[in-house]
XYZ file of C-alpha atoms in Angstrom:
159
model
C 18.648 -59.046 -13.177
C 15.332 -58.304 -11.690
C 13.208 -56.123 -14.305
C 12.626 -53.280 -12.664
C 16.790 -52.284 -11.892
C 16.989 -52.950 -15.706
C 14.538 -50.384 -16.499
C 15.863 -47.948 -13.888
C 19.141 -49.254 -15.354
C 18.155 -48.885 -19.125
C 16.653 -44.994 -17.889
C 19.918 -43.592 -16.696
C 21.767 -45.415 -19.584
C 19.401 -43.435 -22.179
C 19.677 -40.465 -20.235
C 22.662 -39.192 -22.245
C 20.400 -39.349 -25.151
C 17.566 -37.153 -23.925
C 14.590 -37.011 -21.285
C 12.299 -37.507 -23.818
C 13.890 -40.757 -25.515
C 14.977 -42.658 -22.214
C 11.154 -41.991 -21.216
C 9.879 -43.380 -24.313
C 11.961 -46.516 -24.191
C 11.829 -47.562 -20.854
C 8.210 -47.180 -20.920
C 7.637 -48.933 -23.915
C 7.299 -53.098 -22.746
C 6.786 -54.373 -26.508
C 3.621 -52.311 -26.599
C 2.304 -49.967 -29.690
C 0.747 -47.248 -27.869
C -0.430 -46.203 -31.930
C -2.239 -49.738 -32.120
C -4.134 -48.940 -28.708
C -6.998 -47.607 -28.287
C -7.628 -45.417 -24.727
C -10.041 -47.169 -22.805
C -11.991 -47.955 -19.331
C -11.193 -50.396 -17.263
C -14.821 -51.851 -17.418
C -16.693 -48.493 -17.471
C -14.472 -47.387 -14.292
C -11.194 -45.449 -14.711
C -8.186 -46.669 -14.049
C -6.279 -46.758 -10.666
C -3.171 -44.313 -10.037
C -0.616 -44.398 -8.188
C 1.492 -41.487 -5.894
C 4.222 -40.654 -8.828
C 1.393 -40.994 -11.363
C -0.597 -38.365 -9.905
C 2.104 -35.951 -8.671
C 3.374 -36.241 -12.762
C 0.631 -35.749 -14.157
C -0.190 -32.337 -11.815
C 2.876 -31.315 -12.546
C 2.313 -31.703 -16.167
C -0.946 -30.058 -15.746
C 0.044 -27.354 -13.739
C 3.022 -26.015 -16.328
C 1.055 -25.997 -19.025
C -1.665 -23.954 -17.087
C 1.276 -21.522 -16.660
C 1.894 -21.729 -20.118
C -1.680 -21.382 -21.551
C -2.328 -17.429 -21.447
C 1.189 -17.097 -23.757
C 0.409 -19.958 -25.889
C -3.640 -18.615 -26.349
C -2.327 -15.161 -27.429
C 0.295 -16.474 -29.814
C 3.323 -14.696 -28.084
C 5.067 -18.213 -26.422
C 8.750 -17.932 -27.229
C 10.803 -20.489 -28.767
C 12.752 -20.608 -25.809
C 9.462 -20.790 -23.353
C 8.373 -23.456 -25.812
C 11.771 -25.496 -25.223
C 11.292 -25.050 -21.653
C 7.745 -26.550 -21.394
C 8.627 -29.447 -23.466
C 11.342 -29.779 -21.085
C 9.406 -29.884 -17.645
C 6.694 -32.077 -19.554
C 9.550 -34.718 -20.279
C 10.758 -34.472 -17.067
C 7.634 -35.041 -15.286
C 7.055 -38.254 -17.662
C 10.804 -39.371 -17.106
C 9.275 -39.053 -13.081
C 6.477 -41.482 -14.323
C 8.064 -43.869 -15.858
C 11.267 -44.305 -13.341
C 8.646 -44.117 -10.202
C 4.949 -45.920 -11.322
C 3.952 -49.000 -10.213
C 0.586 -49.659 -11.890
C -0.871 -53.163 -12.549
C 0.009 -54.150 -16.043
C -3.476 -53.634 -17.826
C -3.431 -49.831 -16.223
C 0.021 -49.512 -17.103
C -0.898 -50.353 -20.915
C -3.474 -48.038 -21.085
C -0.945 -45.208 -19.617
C 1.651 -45.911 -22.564
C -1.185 -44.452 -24.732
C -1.524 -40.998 -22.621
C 2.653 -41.171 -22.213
C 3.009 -41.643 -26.168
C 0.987 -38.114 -26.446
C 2.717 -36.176 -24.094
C 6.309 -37.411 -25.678
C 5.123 -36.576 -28.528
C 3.926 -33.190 -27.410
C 6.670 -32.772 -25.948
C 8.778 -32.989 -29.024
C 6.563 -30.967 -30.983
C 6.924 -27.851 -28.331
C 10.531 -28.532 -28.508
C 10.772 -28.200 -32.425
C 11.304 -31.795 -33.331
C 8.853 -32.378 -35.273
C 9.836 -31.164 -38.861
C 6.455 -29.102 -40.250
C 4.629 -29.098 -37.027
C 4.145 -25.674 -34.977
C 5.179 -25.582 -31.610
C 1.850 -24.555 -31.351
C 0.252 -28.072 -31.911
C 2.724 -29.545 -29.490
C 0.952 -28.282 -26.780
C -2.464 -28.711 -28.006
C -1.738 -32.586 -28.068
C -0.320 -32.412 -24.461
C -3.424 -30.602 -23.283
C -5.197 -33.661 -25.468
C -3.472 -36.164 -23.380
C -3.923 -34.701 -20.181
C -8.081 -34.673 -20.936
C -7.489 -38.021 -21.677
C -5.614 -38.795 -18.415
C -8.494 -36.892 -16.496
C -11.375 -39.086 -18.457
C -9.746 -42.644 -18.274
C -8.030 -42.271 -15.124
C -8.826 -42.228 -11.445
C -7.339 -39.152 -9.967
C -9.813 -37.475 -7.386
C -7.711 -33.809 -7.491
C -6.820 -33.928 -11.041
C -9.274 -31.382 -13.638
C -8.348 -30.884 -17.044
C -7.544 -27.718 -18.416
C -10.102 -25.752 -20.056
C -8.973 -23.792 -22.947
């Protein structure tokens, strides 16, 4: 079975389990993203691709939305559930659709640990850690996406 219908394969299979898991584990190639560290690719960022980008706006662009609410301390549990939904359904988009060259691809895991685990923070998975701090780390990894990787109509949100 050729590797890429066995991740696409190994995504819908996990699917049942939850956006957030199938994204982590079809993602994950053997790699640690905790071992790495975010890097350059020789003092240049790192290509993207067409999914990558559109993701990562995406990603962006909800928790722009979301960023007013969550700055004033009045984001619902409910709201919060919803982010952390549309941020691991914009990485499950990632992951089924990118086609980066393996080094890239590494350093992405990284940025796509962060926003899972964002992600389940928002969502309330994380026993002991606000919903609050969920999105802070998903704002972290999209600043990290904008410095590491080369996306010409990506900016990071200020906050």
């Amino acid at each position: 079975m050729k590797p890429h219908l066995l991740i696409a394969l190994t995504v819908l299979g996990l699917a049942a389990a939850g956006p957030s898991l199938a994204a982590r584990n079809a993602h994950d190639h053997g790699h640690d993203a905790a071992m790495v560290t975010l890097q350059l690719n020789a003092g240049q960022k790192w290509e993207t691709d067409a999914p990558l980008r559109a993701g990562m706006g995406e990603i962006r662009q909800s928790m722009a939305a979301s960023l007013p609410a969550i700055h004033a301390n009045n984001m619902s549990t409910k709201a919060y559930d919803g982010l952390a939904k549309k941020v691991q359904s914009a990485v499950g988009q990632i992951v089924a659709n990118c086609k980066l060259p393996p080094a890239a691809d590494a350093q992405l895991h990284i940025v796509i640990a962060d926003l899972l685990v964002g992600a389940d923070q928002m969502a309330g998975k994380v026993k002991g850690a606000p919903r609050v701090n969920g999105a802070v780390k998903v704002i972290g990894a999209l600043k990290a996406y904008g410095e590491h990787f080369a996306d010409a109509g990506f900016q990071p949100i200020e906050h």
